[in-house]
PDB file of C-alpha atoms and ligand atoms in Angstrom:
ATOM      1  CA  MET A   3      15.509 274.286  44.205  1.00 57.00           C
ATOM      2  CA  THR A   4      13.920 275.137  47.382  1.00 48.00           C
ATOM      3  CA  ASP A   5      11.521 278.232  47.930  1.00 60.00           C
ATOM      4  CA  GLN A   6      13.036 280.737  50.044  1.00 57.00           C
ATOM      5  CA  LEU A   7      10.390 281.205  52.964  1.00 58.00           C
ATOM      6  CA  SER A   8      12.244 281.231  56.033  1.00 59.00           C
ATOM      7  CA  GLU A   9      15.517 282.881  55.630  1.00 71.00           C
ATOM      8  CA  PRO A  10      15.780 286.369  57.121  1.00 88.00           C
ATOM      9  CA  LEU A  11      14.687 288.871  54.265  1.00 95.00           C
ATOM     10  CA  PRO A  12      15.817 292.420  53.893  1.00 97.00           C
ATOM     11  CA  GLU A  13      13.211 294.723  55.667  1.00 97.00           C
ATOM     12  CA  HIS A  14      11.929 296.038  52.329  1.00 98.00           C
ATOM     13  CA  VAL A  15      11.479 292.604  50.836  1.00 98.00           C
ATOM     14  CA  ALA A  16       9.571 291.341  54.025  1.00 98.00           C
ATOM     15  CA  ALA A  17       7.518 294.500  53.876  1.00 98.00           C
ATOM     16  CA  ASN A  18       6.524 293.879  50.159  1.00 98.00           C
ATOM     17  CA  ARG A  19       5.872 290.032  50.754  1.00 98.00           C
ATOM     18  CA  GLU A  20       3.243 291.068  53.497  1.00 98.00           C
ATOM     19  CA  ALA A  21       1.852 293.798  51.154  1.00 98.00           C
ATOM     20  CA  TRP A  22       1.647 291.715  48.007  1.00 98.00           C
ATOM     21  CA  ASP A  23       0.045 288.818  49.974  1.00 98.00           C
ATOM     22  CA  ARG A  24      -2.649 291.323  50.878  1.00 97.00           C
ATOM     23  CA  TYR A  25      -2.963 292.797  47.423  1.00 97.00           C
ATOM     24  CA  ALA A  26      -3.124 289.281  45.527  1.00 98.00           C
ATOM     25  CA  SER A  27      -6.821 288.889  45.725  1.00 98.00           C
ATOM     26  CA  GLU A  28      -7.174 292.255  43.752  1.00 96.00           C
ATOM     27  CA  TYR A  29      -4.964 291.204  40.941  1.00 97.00           C
ATOM     28  CA  VAL A  30      -6.775 287.709  40.217  1.00 98.00           C
ATOM     29  CA  ASP A  31      -9.280 289.170  37.678  1.00 97.00           C
ATOM     30  CA  ALA A  32      -6.724 291.218  35.716  1.00 96.00           C
ATOM     31  CA  GLY A  33      -4.265 288.275  35.986  1.00 98.00           C
ATOM     32  CA  HIS A  34      -7.002 286.116  34.514  1.00 98.00           C
ATOM     33  CA  ARG A  35      -7.766 288.421  31.654  1.00 97.00           C
ATOM     34  CA  ALA A  36      -4.082 288.865  30.644  1.00 98.00           C
ATOM     35  CA  TRP A  37      -3.755 285.002  30.871  1.00 98.00           C
ATOM     36  CA  SER A  38      -6.750 284.654  28.413  1.00 98.00           C
ATOM     37  CA  SER A  39      -5.193 287.048  25.957  1.00 96.00           C
ATOM     38  CA  PRO A  40      -3.017 285.247  23.392  1.00 92.00           C
ATOM     39  CA  ASP A  41      -1.052 288.306  22.638  1.00 94.00           C
ATOM     40  CA  PRO A  42       0.774 290.338  25.134  1.00 97.00           C
ATOM     41  CA  THR A  43      -0.572 294.004  25.907  1.00 96.00           C
ATOM     42  CA  TRP A  44       1.553 296.263  28.119  1.00 97.00           C
ATOM     43  CA  GLY A  45       1.086 298.431  31.093  1.00 95.00           C
ATOM     44  CA  ILE A  46      -1.438 300.902  32.439  1.00 93.00           C
ATOM     45  CA  TRP A  47      -2.905 301.459  28.947  1.00 94.00           C
ATOM     46  CA  GLY A  48      -2.869 297.896  27.549  1.00 94.00           C
ATOM     47  CA  ILE A  49      -1.002 298.719  24.531  1.00 95.00           C
ATOM     48  CA  PRO A  50      -0.484 295.728  22.203  1.00 96.00           C
ATOM     49  CA  GLU A  51       3.041 294.287  21.614  1.00 98.00           C
ATOM     50  CA  THR A  52       2.479 294.780  17.767  1.00 97.00           C
ATOM     51  CA  ALA A  53       2.565 298.464  18.476  1.00 96.00           C
ATOM     52  CA  LEU A  54       5.338 298.576  21.000  1.00 97.00           C
ATOM     53  CA  MET A  55       7.516 295.872  19.688  1.00 98.00           C
ATOM     54  CA  LEU A  56       9.301 295.129  23.123  1.00 98.00           C
ATOM     55  CA  LEU A  57       9.912 291.600  22.898  1.00 98.00           C
ATOM     56  CA  PRO A  58      12.737 289.765  20.996  1.00 97.00           C
ATOM     57  CA  ALA A  59      11.330 288.670  17.654  1.00 96.00           C
ATOM     58  CA  ASP A  60      12.327 285.032  18.295  1.00 98.00           C
ATOM     59  CA  LEU A  61      11.855 283.429  21.724  1.00 98.00           C
ATOM     60  CA  SER A  62      11.716 279.822  20.701  1.00 98.00           C
ATOM     61  CA  GLY A  63      13.998 277.608  22.800  1.00 98.00           C
ATOM     62  CA  LYS A  64      15.063 280.472  24.901  1.00 98.00           C
ATOM     63  CA  ASP A  65      15.549 280.141  28.761  1.00 99.00           C
ATOM     64  CA  THR A  66      13.839 283.166  30.069  1.00 99.00           C
ATOM     65  CA  ILE A  67      13.317 284.352  33.766  1.00 99.00           C
ATOM     66  CA  GLU A  68      10.657 286.698  34.953  1.00 99.00           C
ATOM     67  CA  LEU A  69      11.769 288.800  38.027  1.00 99.00           C
ATOM     68  CA  GLY A  70       8.620 289.299  39.979  1.00 98.00           C
ATOM     69  CA  CYS A  71       6.402 287.125  37.888  1.00 98.00           C
ATOM     70  CA  GLY A  72       3.089 287.720  40.092  1.00 98.00           C
ATOM     71  CA  THR A  73       0.282 285.854  38.504  1.00 98.00           C
ATOM     72  CA  GLY A  74       2.580 284.672  35.599  1.00 98.00           C
ATOM     73  CA  TYR A  75       0.909 285.975  32.498  1.00 98.00           C
ATOM     74  CA  VAL A  76       3.790 287.519  31.120  1.00 98.00           C
ATOM     75  CA  SER A  77       5.724 284.246  31.243  1.00 98.00           C
ATOM     76  CA  ALA A  78       2.634 282.442  29.762  1.00 98.00           C
ATOM     77  CA  TRP A  79       2.864 284.925  26.774  1.00 98.00           C
ATOM     78  CA  LEU A  80       6.539 283.938  26.413  1.00 98.00           C
ATOM     79  CA  ALA A  81       5.717 280.156  26.641  1.00 98.00           C
ATOM     80  CA  ARG A  82       3.263 280.545  23.861  1.00 98.00           C
ATOM     81  CA  ARG A  83       6.011 282.108  21.711  1.00 98.00           C
ATOM     82  CA  GLY A  84       8.277 279.035  22.368  1.00 98.00           C
ATOM     83  CA  ALA A  85      10.264 279.999  25.280  1.00 98.00           C
ATOM     84  CA  ARG A  86      11.148 278.054  28.322  1.00 98.00           C
ATOM     85  CA  PRO A  87       9.994 280.350  31.023  1.00 98.00           C
ATOM     86  CA  VAL A  88      10.836 280.285  34.823  1.00 99.00           C
ATOM     87  CA  GLY A  89       9.326 282.822  37.195  1.00 99.00           C
ATOM     88  CA  ILE A  90      10.297 283.991  40.687  1.00 98.00           C
ATOM     89  CA  ASP A  91       8.091 285.912  42.991  1.00 98.00           C
ATOM     90  CA  ASN A  92       8.312 287.308  46.581  1.00 98.00           C
ATOM     91  CA  SER A  93       4.684 286.657  47.402  1.00 98.00           C
ATOM     92  CA  PRO A  94       3.238 283.228  48.016  1.00 98.00           C
ATOM     93  CA  ALA A  95      -0.345 284.323  47.512  1.00 98.00           C
ATOM     94  CA  GLN A  96       0.638 285.744  44.047  1.00 98.00           C
ATOM     95  CA  LEU A  97       2.335 282.301  43.149  1.00 98.00           C
ATOM     96  CA  GLU A  98      -0.847 280.655  44.307  1.00 98.00           C
ATOM     97  CA  SER A  99      -2.808 282.503  41.438  1.00 98.00           C
ATOM     98  CA  ALA A 100       0.136 281.727  39.092  1.00 98.00           C
ATOM     99  CA  ARG A 101      -0.146 278.084  39.873  1.00 98.00           C
ATOM    100  CA  ARG A 102      -3.993 277.998  39.425  1.00 98.00           C
ATOM    101  CA  PHE A 103      -3.856 279.821  36.188  1.00 98.00           C
ATOM    102  CA  GLN A 104      -1.089 277.555  34.779  1.00 98.00           C
ATOM    103  CA  LYS A 105      -3.546 274.414  35.529  1.00 98.00           C
ATOM    104  CA  GLU A 106      -6.625 276.265  34.184  1.00 98.00           C
ATOM    105  CA  PHE A 107      -4.765 277.225  30.873  1.00 98.00           C
ATOM    106  CA  GLY A 108      -2.547 274.279  30.459  1.00 98.00           C
ATOM    107  CA  ILE A 109       0.762 276.189  30.422  1.00 98.00           C
ATOM    108  CA  GLU A 110       2.991 274.944  32.977  1.00 98.00           C
ATOM    109  CA  PHE A 111       6.696 276.303  34.007  1.00 98.00           C
ATOM    110  CA  PRO A 112       8.514 276.580  37.164  1.00 98.00           C
ATOM    111  CA  VAL A 113       7.705 279.273  39.634  1.00 98.00           C
ATOM    112  CA  HIS A 114       9.864 279.862  42.504  1.00 98.00           C
ATOM    113  CA  LEU A 115       9.071 281.790  45.755  1.00 98.00           C
ATOM    114  CA  GLY A 116      12.139 284.037  46.385  1.00 98.00           C
ATOM    115  CA  ASN A 117      13.707 287.577  46.154  1.00 98.00           C
ATOM    116  CA  ALA A 118      14.865 288.645  42.787  1.00 98.00           C
ATOM    117  CA  GLU A 119      17.702 290.567  44.506  1.00 98.00           C
ATOM    118  CA  SER A 120      19.289 287.100  45.435  1.00 98.00           C
ATOM    119  CA  THR A 121      18.057 284.039  43.446  1.00 98.00           C
ATOM    120  CA  PRO A 122      18.859 280.493  43.578  1.00 98.00           C
ATOM    121  CA  PHE A 123      19.820 280.179  39.912  1.00 98.00           C
ATOM    122  CA  PRO A 124      23.299 279.383  38.846  1.00 98.00           C
ATOM    123  CA  ASP A 125      25.276 281.799  36.836  1.00 98.00           C
ATOM    124  CA  ALA A 126      24.382 282.345  33.202  1.00 98.00           C
ATOM    125  CA  SER A 127      21.191 280.394  33.386  1.00 98.00           C
ATOM    126  CA  PHE A 128      18.926 282.383  30.955  1.00 99.00           C
ATOM    127  CA  ASP A 129      18.975 284.205  27.491  1.00 98.00           C
ATOM    128  CA  PHE A 130      16.265 286.602  28.481  1.00 99.00           C
ATOM    129  CA  ALA A 131      15.133 288.262  31.861  1.00 99.00           C
ATOM    130  CA  ILE A 132      11.995 290.378  31.914  1.00 99.00           C
ATOM    131  CA  SER A 133      10.223 292.157  34.722  1.00 98.00           C
ATOM    132  CA  GLU A 134       6.862 294.171  34.133  1.00 98.00           C
ATOM    133  CA  TYR A 135       6.256 296.125  37.442  1.00 98.00           C
ATOM    134  CA  GLY A 136       7.842 293.396  39.172  1.00 98.00           C
ATOM    135  CA  ALA A 137      11.273 293.524  40.685  1.00 98.00           C
ATOM    136  CA  CYS A 138      11.904 296.456  38.582  1.00 98.00           C
ATOM    137  CA  LEU A 139       9.600 298.567  40.739  1.00 98.00           C
ATOM    138  CA  TRP A 140       9.525 296.539  44.056  1.00 98.00           C
ATOM    139  CA  ALA A 141      13.195 295.412  44.565  1.00 98.00           C
ATOM    140  CA  ASP A 142      16.427 297.348  45.126  1.00 98.00           C
ATOM    141  CA  PRO A 143      18.021 298.163  41.819  1.00 98.00           C
ATOM    142  CA  TYR A 144      21.390 298.085  43.330  1.00 98.00           C
ATOM    143  CA  ALA A 145      20.757 294.471  44.360  1.00 98.00           C
ATOM    144  CA  TRP A 146      18.553 293.077  41.450  1.00 98.00           C
ATOM    145  CA  ILE A 147      20.430 294.541  38.401  1.00 99.00           C
ATOM    146  CA  PRO A 148      23.846 292.856  39.488  1.00 98.00           C
ATOM    147  CA  GLU A 149      21.650 289.631  40.157  1.00 98.00           C
ATOM    148  CA  ALA A 150      19.944 289.874  36.714  1.00 99.00           C
ATOM    149  CA  ALA A 151      23.554 290.285  35.127  1.00 98.00           C
ATOM    150  CA  ARG A 152      24.743 287.235  37.279  1.00 98.00           C
ATOM    151  CA  ILE A 153      22.131 284.983  35.814  1.00 98.00           C
ATOM    152  CA  LEU A 154      21.991 286.113  32.277  1.00 99.00           C
ATOM    153  CA  ARG A 155      24.149 284.556  29.667  1.00 98.00           C
ATOM    154  CA  PRO A 156      26.512 286.916  27.850  1.00 98.00           C
ATOM    155  CA  GLY A 157      24.516 288.410  24.844  1.00 98.00           C
ATOM    156  CA  GLY A 158      21.322 287.723  26.986  1.00 98.00           C
ATOM    157  CA  GLN A 159      18.741 290.663  27.064  1.00 98.00           C
ATOM    158  CA  LEU A 160      16.970 292.276  30.025  1.00 99.00           C
ATOM    159  CA  LEU A 161      13.679 293.987  29.450  1.00 99.00           C
ATOM    160  CA  PHE A 162      11.861 295.966  32.127  1.00 99.00           C
ATOM    161  CA  LEU A 163       8.608 298.085  32.387  1.00 98.00           C
ATOM    162  CA  THR A 164       7.923 300.472  35.143  1.00 98.00           C
ATOM    163  CA  ASN A 165       6.479 303.727  36.065  1.00 97.00           C
ATOM    164  CA  ALA A 166       8.186 306.720  34.214  1.00 98.00           C
ATOM    165  CA  ILE A 167      10.405 308.819  36.463  1.00 97.00           C
ATOM    166  CA  ILE A 168       8.507 311.860  35.243  1.00 98.00           C
ATOM    167  CA  LEU A 169       5.337 310.230  36.665  1.00 96.00           C
ATOM    168  CA  GLN A 170       6.904 309.769  40.091  1.00 95.00           C
ATOM    169  CA  LEU A 171       7.912 313.340  40.093  1.00 96.00           C
ATOM    170  CA  ALA A 172       4.453 314.542  39.242  1.00 97.00           C
ATOM    171  CA  VAL A 173       2.468 312.436  41.643  1.00 94.00           C
ATOM    172  CA  GLU A 174       1.771 314.100  44.977  1.00 90.00           C
ATOM    173  CA  GLU A 175       0.724 311.132  47.148  1.00 81.00           C
ATOM    174  CA  PHE A 176      -0.244 308.131  45.176  1.00 71.00           C
ATOM    175  CA  GLU A 177      -3.791 308.217  46.752  1.00 69.00           C
ATOM    176  CA  GLU A 178      -6.965 307.294  45.092  1.00 69.00           C
ATOM    177  CA  ASN A 179      -8.331 309.837  42.804  1.00 75.00           C
ATOM    178  CA  ASP A 180      -5.209 312.224  43.287  1.00 84.00           C
ATOM    179  CA  PRO A 181      -3.722 311.897  39.881  1.00 92.00           C
ATOM    180  CA  ALA A 182      -0.313 313.328  38.574  1.00 95.00           C
ATOM    181  CA  LYS A 183       0.071 317.052  38.581  1.00 95.00           C
ATOM    182  CA  GLU A 184       1.301 319.350  35.918  1.00 97.00           C
ATOM    183  CA  THR A 185       3.947 320.588  38.204  1.00 97.00           C
ATOM    184  CA  LEU A 186       6.855 318.799  39.952  1.00 97.00           C
ATOM    185  CA  GLN A 187       5.972 317.421  43.477  1.00 95.00           C
ATOM    186  CA  ARG A 188       9.505 316.252  44.644  1.00 94.00           C
ATOM    187  CA  PRO A 189      13.194 316.382  43.970  1.00 96.00           C
ATOM    188  CA  MET A 190      14.704 314.060  41.404  1.00 97.00           C
ATOM    189  CA  PHE A 191      18.140 313.863  42.656  1.00 97.00           C
ATOM    190  CA  GLY A 192      18.624 311.162  45.435  1.00 95.00           C
ATOM    191  CA  MET A 193      15.370 309.317  44.163  1.00 96.00           C
ATOM    192  CA  HIS A 194      15.688 305.653  45.301  1.00 98.00           C
ATOM    193  CA  ARG A 195      13.458 304.256  47.837  1.00 97.00           C
ATOM    194  CA  THR A 196       9.695 305.420  48.173  1.00 94.00           C
ATOM    195  CA  VAL A 197       7.194 304.596  50.690  1.00 93.00           C
ATOM    196  CA  TRP A 198       3.804 306.433  50.114  1.00 89.00           C
ATOM    197  CA  PRO A 199       1.998 307.936  52.947  1.00 86.00           C
ATOM    198  CA  GLY A 200      -0.281 305.608  54.762  1.00 87.00           C
ATOM    199  CA  ASP A 201       1.270 302.520  52.832  1.00 90.00           C
ATOM    200  CA  THR A 202       3.704 299.927  54.038  1.00 94.00           C
ATOM    201  CA  SER A 203       4.929 298.664  50.669  1.00 96.00           C
ATOM    202  CA  VAL A 204       8.253 299.924  49.471  1.00 98.00           C
ATOM    203  CA  GLU A 205       8.951 300.925  45.780  1.00 97.00           C
ATOM    204  CA  PHE A 206      12.236 301.902  43.993  1.00 98.00           C
ATOM    205  CA  HIS A 207      12.639 304.627  41.415  1.00 98.00           C
ATOM    206  CA  LEU A 208      15.847 305.884  39.827  1.00 98.00           C
ATOM    207  CA  PRO A 209      16.586 308.961  37.502  1.00 98.00           C
ATOM    208  CA  HIS A 210      17.563 308.215  33.952  1.00 98.00           C
ATOM    209  CA  GLY A 211      21.229 308.990  34.380  1.00 98.00           C
ATOM    210  CA  GLU A 212      21.463 306.603  37.420  1.00 98.00           C
ATOM    211  CA  TRP A 213      19.853 303.765  35.557  1.00 98.00           C
ATOM    212  CA  ILE A 214      22.255 304.237  32.579  1.00 98.00           C
ATOM    213  CA  ARG A 215      25.309 304.301  35.107  1.00 98.00           C
ATOM    214  CA  LEU A 216      24.111 301.338  37.170  1.00 98.00           C
ATOM    215  CA  LEU A 217      23.235 299.115  34.007  1.00 99.00           C
ATOM    216  CA  ARG A 218      26.452 299.912  32.317  1.00 98.00           C
ATOM    217  CA  GLU A 219      28.471 299.197  35.554  1.00 98.00           C
ATOM    218  CA  HIS A 220      26.976 295.682  35.673  1.00 98.00           C
ATOM    219  CA  GLY A 221      27.761 294.898  31.838  1.00 98.00           C
ATOM    220  CA  PHE A 222      24.499 295.930  30.141  1.00 98.00           C
ATOM    221  CA  GLU A 223      24.411 298.061  26.900  1.00 98.00           C
ATOM    222  CA  ILE A 224      21.236 300.057  26.552  1.00 98.00           C
ATOM    223  CA  GLU A 225      19.542 299.163  23.313  1.00 98.00           C
ATOM    224  CA  ARG A 226      16.378 301.259  23.767  1.00 98.00           C
ATOM    225  CA  LEU A 227      14.267 303.253  26.186  1.00 98.00           C
ATOM    226  CA  ALA A 228      10.826 303.428  25.113  1.00 98.00           C
ATOM    227  CA  GLU A 229       8.878 306.260  26.849  1.00 98.00           C
ATOM    228  CA  ILE A 230       5.320 305.369  26.596  1.00 98.00           C
ATOM    229  CA  GLN A 231       2.527 307.631  25.608  1.00 97.00           C
ATOM    230  CA  ALA A 232      -1.071 306.751  26.316  1.00 96.00           C
ATOM    231  CA  PRO A 233      -2.861 306.048  23.002  1.00 91.00           C
ATOM    232  CA  LEU A 234      -4.428 309.188  21.579  1.00 86.00           C
ATOM    233  CA  ASP A 235      -7.823 307.402  21.794  1.00 84.00           C
ATOM    234  CA  ALA A 236      -7.701 306.709  25.293  1.00 76.00           C
ATOM    235  CA  THR A 237     -10.041 309.154  26.934  1.00 67.00           C
ATOM    236  CA  LYS A 238     -10.538 307.941  30.466  1.00 62.00           C
ATOM    237  CA  SER A 239      -8.227 307.127  33.431  1.00 60.00           C
ATOM    238  CA  SER A 240      -7.323 303.655  33.573  1.00 65.00           C
ATOM    239  CA  ARG A 241      -8.137 301.558  36.608  1.00 69.00           C
ATOM    240  CA  TYR A 242      -5.106 303.236  38.175  1.00 78.00           C
ATOM    241  CA  THR A 243      -6.248 306.529  39.371  1.00 83.00           C
ATOM    242  CA  PHE A 244      -2.741 308.039  39.809  1.00 88.00           C
ATOM    243  CA  VAL A 245      -2.657 309.093  36.068  1.00 93.00           C
ATOM    244  CA  THR A 246      -5.164 310.250  33.683  1.00 93.00           C
ATOM    245  CA  ALA A 247      -5.089 309.721  29.902  1.00 94.00           C
ATOM    246  CA  GLU A 248      -5.113 313.453  29.330  1.00 94.00           C
ATOM    247  CA  TRP A 249      -1.793 313.674  31.338  1.00 95.00           C
ATOM    248  CA  ALA A 250      -0.306 310.602  29.765  1.00 96.00           C
ATOM    249  CA  HIS A 251      -0.780 312.032  26.298  1.00 95.00           C
ATOM    250  CA  LYS A 252       1.633 314.735  27.224  1.00 97.00           C
ATOM    251  CA  TRP A 253       4.100 312.975  29.364  1.00 98.00           C
ATOM    252  CA  PRO A 254       5.272 309.320  29.579  1.00 98.00           C
ATOM    253  CA  SER A 255       3.565 307.577  32.373  1.00 97.00           C
ATOM    254  CA  GLU A 256       5.572 304.370  31.813  1.00 98.00           C
ATOM    255  CA  GLU A 257       9.026 303.562  30.482  1.00 98.00           C
ATOM    256  CA  ALA A 258      10.505 300.311  29.147  1.00 98.00           C
ATOM    257  CA  TRP A 259      14.222 299.725  29.119  1.00 99.00           C
ATOM    258  CA  LEU A 260      15.713 297.116  26.745  1.00 98.00           C
ATOM    259  CA  THR A 261      19.419 296.110  27.367  1.00 98.00           C
ATOM    260  CA  ARG A 262      21.728 293.410  26.566  1.00 98.00           C
ATOM    261  CA  LYS A 263      24.565 291.955  28.629  1.00 98.00           C
ATOM    262  CA  ARG A 264      27.789 292.544  27.010  1.00 97.00           C
ATOM    263  CA  GLY A 265      29.156 289.365  25.376  1.00 92.00           C
TER     264      GLY A 265
HETATM  265  C1  SAM B 310       2.535 294.288  39.917  1.00 97.01           C
HETATM  266  S1  SAM B 310       2.989 292.644  40.250  1.00 97.01           S
HETATM  267  C2  SAM B 310       3.755 292.009  39.011  1.00 97.01           C
HETATM  268  C3  SAM B 310       2.822 291.949  37.717  1.00 97.01           C
HETATM  269  C4  SAM B 310       3.174 290.644  36.966  1.00 97.01           C
HETATM  270  N1  SAM B 310       3.604 291.184  35.597  1.00 97.01           N
HETATM  271  C5  SAM B 310       1.974 289.746  36.835  1.00 97.01           C
HETATM  272  O1  SAM B 310       1.888 288.859  35.955  1.00 97.01           O
HETATM  273  O2  SAM B 310       1.198 289.678  37.828  1.00 97.01           O
HETATM  274  C6  SAM B 310       4.371 292.894  41.292  1.00 97.01           C
HETATM  275  C7  SAM B 310       5.117 291.658  41.825  1.00 97.01           C
HETATM  276  O3  SAM B 310       6.381 291.847  42.241  1.00 97.01           O
HETATM  277  C8  SAM B 310       6.591 290.880  43.353  1.00 97.01           C
HETATM  278  N2  SAM B 310       7.953 291.212  43.961  1.00 97.01           N
HETATM  279  C9  SAM B 310       7.992 292.255  44.915  1.00 97.01           C
HETATM  280  N3  SAM B 310       9.174 292.532  45.331  1.00 97.01           N
HETATM  281  C10 SAM B 310       9.821 291.410  45.019  1.00 97.01           C
HETATM  282  C11 SAM B 310      11.134 290.808  45.054  1.00 97.01           C
HETATM  283  N4  SAM B 310      12.029 291.424  45.645  1.00 97.01           N
HETATM  284  N5  SAM B 310      11.611 289.874  44.361  1.00 97.01           N
HETATM  285  C12 SAM B 310      10.680 289.029  43.502  1.00 97.01           C
HETATM  286  N6  SAM B 310       9.387 289.468  43.290  1.00 97.01           N
HETATM  287  C13 SAM B 310       9.016 290.579  43.924  1.00 97.01           C
HETATM  288  C14 SAM B 310       5.363 290.975  44.118  1.00 97.01           C
HETATM  289  O4  SAM B 310       5.209 289.944  44.973  1.00 97.01           O
HETATM  290  C15 SAM B 310       4.260 291.102  43.067  1.00 97.01           C
HETATM  291  O5  SAM B 310       3.715 289.721  42.533  1.00 97.01           O
END
């Protein structure tokens, strides 16, 4: 299977490749910490899997694909639970970190350079697909959801964790030290593609009704939508300055969708 380096990329995919190659060095330490943790912890607030219970109870022998695997720690957690992971990511620099960590921690699995919107994998290759702030935030849902449906087996699950829609509505400009407000900052109808002022990377967000319509159109049943609250003992901002713990005690800053492809 070849890495997708040279074919013409959609404009947002090329912009995000350039951006993530630039950001990659800032994600090495966090990636290393997550690789070092034997058990999964999720998202901005580092909530343990034992509290959120997002993953399937039994992953042993399951073929898994991580869409936007970055430094690969999520797939490493799946490998430790007995899965056979594969990762795909759009950034050569992020994959360099992933390959380095694989060697350091002695957990090796295939990682491909490519766009989660159009992957090189055959139909029905995987039992479980996951994206933690990967394709689910940085790829176009109208392209990556049908692609996830294609590469999952009937009955396979798709789990993704991303910024909550209400956080997107409450953040003014996603600038350093300008956290989410208590009033809405933008319309929800028509939300899809976002480029924050002064940035070049392209994010994607959909209102809940549109996620439900799109997922169902592509054969997914929704099993759970977890609207994640910052733990009540979290008092400080996370390293992400766009939301404070105080805000995230009152409204969800993150949401996780657990879905299953109809059999
Ligand atoms: C916040 S990081 C993901 C974090 C990840 N859980 C980790 O272990 O590092 C976002 C990742 O999405 C990747 N990405 C962005 N657009 C993508 C696309 N169209 N296809 C695949 N990966 C993409 C980026 O290259 C980046 O590595």
